[in-house]
Amino acid sequence: AIFTTLCIVATGRWRAIYNNGFFSGFTEHTVFTASLQVALGFTIMWILKYADAVQKSVAACLRGPTLLLMSPAFTATKAGWSTLA
């Protein structure tokens, strides 16, 4: 995160991010998917703090499929369960 911040400051792109916002140009679906990733990341972090090694591995492995299965339920797209197959 520090390296990315330094690169943004060094190239002068921070003005565009400051004026337009970080997610400018993205759809609400993209922002929602990023928010789901953050929420699942915090959930995994909490599990890693309090769980044993087996539960940690299971939780880390199920993060991607859980996000994949949850996202069509929360977004208003025509993608259904057949899209996942």
GROMACS .gro file of C-alpha atoms in nm:
model
   85
    1ALA     CA    1   0.000   0.000   0.000
    2ILE     CA    2   0.284   0.237   0.078
    3PHE     CA    3   0.456   0.166  -0.255
    4THR     CA    4   0.132   0.222  -0.446
    5THR     CA    5   0.074   0.550  -0.263
    6LEU     CA    6   0.426   0.667  -0.342
    7CYS     CA    7   0.381   0.577  -0.710
    8ILE     CA    8   0.053   0.770  -0.728
    9VAL     CA    9   0.211   1.075  -0.563
   10ALA     CA   10   0.525   1.056  -0.780
   11THR     CA   11   0.328   1.042  -1.106
   12GLY     CA   12   0.092   1.323  -1.006
   13ARG     CA   13  -0.220   1.108  -1.043
   14TRP     CA   14  -0.330   1.197  -0.691
   15ARG     CA   15  -0.497   1.514  -0.822
   16ALA     CA   16  -0.729   1.315  -1.049
   17ILE     CA   17  -0.814   1.075  -0.766
   18TYR     CA   18  -0.875   1.365  -0.528
   19ASN     CA   19  -1.096   1.555  -0.775
   20ASN     CA   20  -1.291   1.265  -0.929
   21GLY     CA   21  -1.290   1.004  -0.654
   22PHE     CA   22  -1.123   0.666  -0.641
   23PHE     CA   23  -1.404   0.475  -0.811
   24SER     CA   24  -1.485   0.730  -1.082
   25GLY     CA   25  -1.563   0.556  -1.410
   26PHE     CA   26  -1.659   0.228  -1.246
   27THR     CA   27  -2.013   0.091  -1.232
   28GLU     CA   28  -2.192   0.030  -0.906
   29HIS     CA   29  -2.148  -0.343  -0.961
   30THR     CA   30  -1.772  -0.302  -0.957
   31VAL     CA   31  -1.784  -0.098  -0.637
   32PHE     CA   32  -2.015  -0.357  -0.480
   33THR     CA   33  -1.783  -0.644  -0.575
   34ALA     CA   34  -1.490  -0.458  -0.424
   35SER     CA   35  -1.694  -0.400  -0.108
   36LEU     CA   36  -1.777  -0.771  -0.088
   37GLN     CA   37  -1.407  -0.852  -0.120
   38VAL     CA   38  -1.329  -0.616   0.168
   39ALA     CA   39  -1.606  -0.761   0.386
   40LEU     CA   40  -1.494  -1.117   0.320
   41GLY     CA   41  -1.134  -1.014   0.384
   42PHE     CA   42  -1.225  -0.878   0.727
   43THR     CA   43  -1.424  -1.195   0.798
   44ILE     CA   44  -1.127  -1.413   0.707
   45MET     CA   45  -0.902  -1.191   0.919
   46TRP     CA   46  -1.131  -1.242   1.219
   47ILE     CA   47  -1.142  -1.618   1.160
   48LEU     CA   48  -0.764  -1.634   1.127
   49LYS     CA   49  -0.728  -1.458   1.460
   50TYR     CA   50  -0.952  -1.689   1.663
   51ALA     CA   51  -0.962  -2.024   1.481
   52ASP     CA   52  -0.732  -2.323   1.458
   53ALA     CA   53  -0.530  -2.422   1.151
   54VAL     CA   54  -0.795  -2.642   0.987
   55GLN     CA   55  -1.065  -2.377   1.013
   56LYS     CA   56  -0.823  -2.117   0.880
   57SER     CA   57  -0.749  -2.324   0.570
   58VAL     CA   58  -1.115  -2.399   0.504
   59ALA     CA   59  -1.216  -2.034   0.544
   60ALA     CA   60  -0.937  -1.909   0.318
   61CYS     CA   61  -1.021  -2.165   0.049
   62LEU     CA   62  -1.393  -2.091   0.054
   63ARG     CA   63  -1.355  -1.713   0.021
   64GLY     CA   64  -1.353  -1.707  -0.360
   65PRO     CA   65  -1.640  -1.951  -0.418
   66THR     CA   66  -1.847  -1.775  -0.150
   67LEU     CA   67  -1.802  -1.442  -0.323
   68LEU     CA   68  -1.885  -1.600  -0.658
   69LEU     CA   69  -2.208  -1.747  -0.523
   70MET     CA   70  -2.312  -1.439  -0.327
   71SER     CA   71  -2.261  -1.171  -0.591
   72PRO     CA   72  -2.549  -1.265  -0.829
   73ALA     CA   73  -2.790  -1.253  -0.535
   74PHE     CA   74  -2.699  -0.891  -0.456
   75THR     CA   75  -2.657  -0.746  -0.804
   76ALA     CA   76  -2.940  -0.671  -1.044
   77THR     CA   77  -2.811  -0.857  -1.346
   78LYS     CA   78  -2.962  -1.122  -1.566
   79ALA     CA   79  -2.683  -1.360  -1.468
   80GLY     CA   80  -2.823  -1.666  -1.299
   81TRP     CA   81  -2.691  -1.987  -1.155
   82SER     CA   82  -2.639  -2.119  -1.508
   83THR     CA   83  -2.379  -1.846  -1.561
   84LEU     CA   84  -2.163  -2.000  -1.292
   85ALA     CA   85  -2.154  -2.338  -1.464
   0.00000   0.00000   0.00000
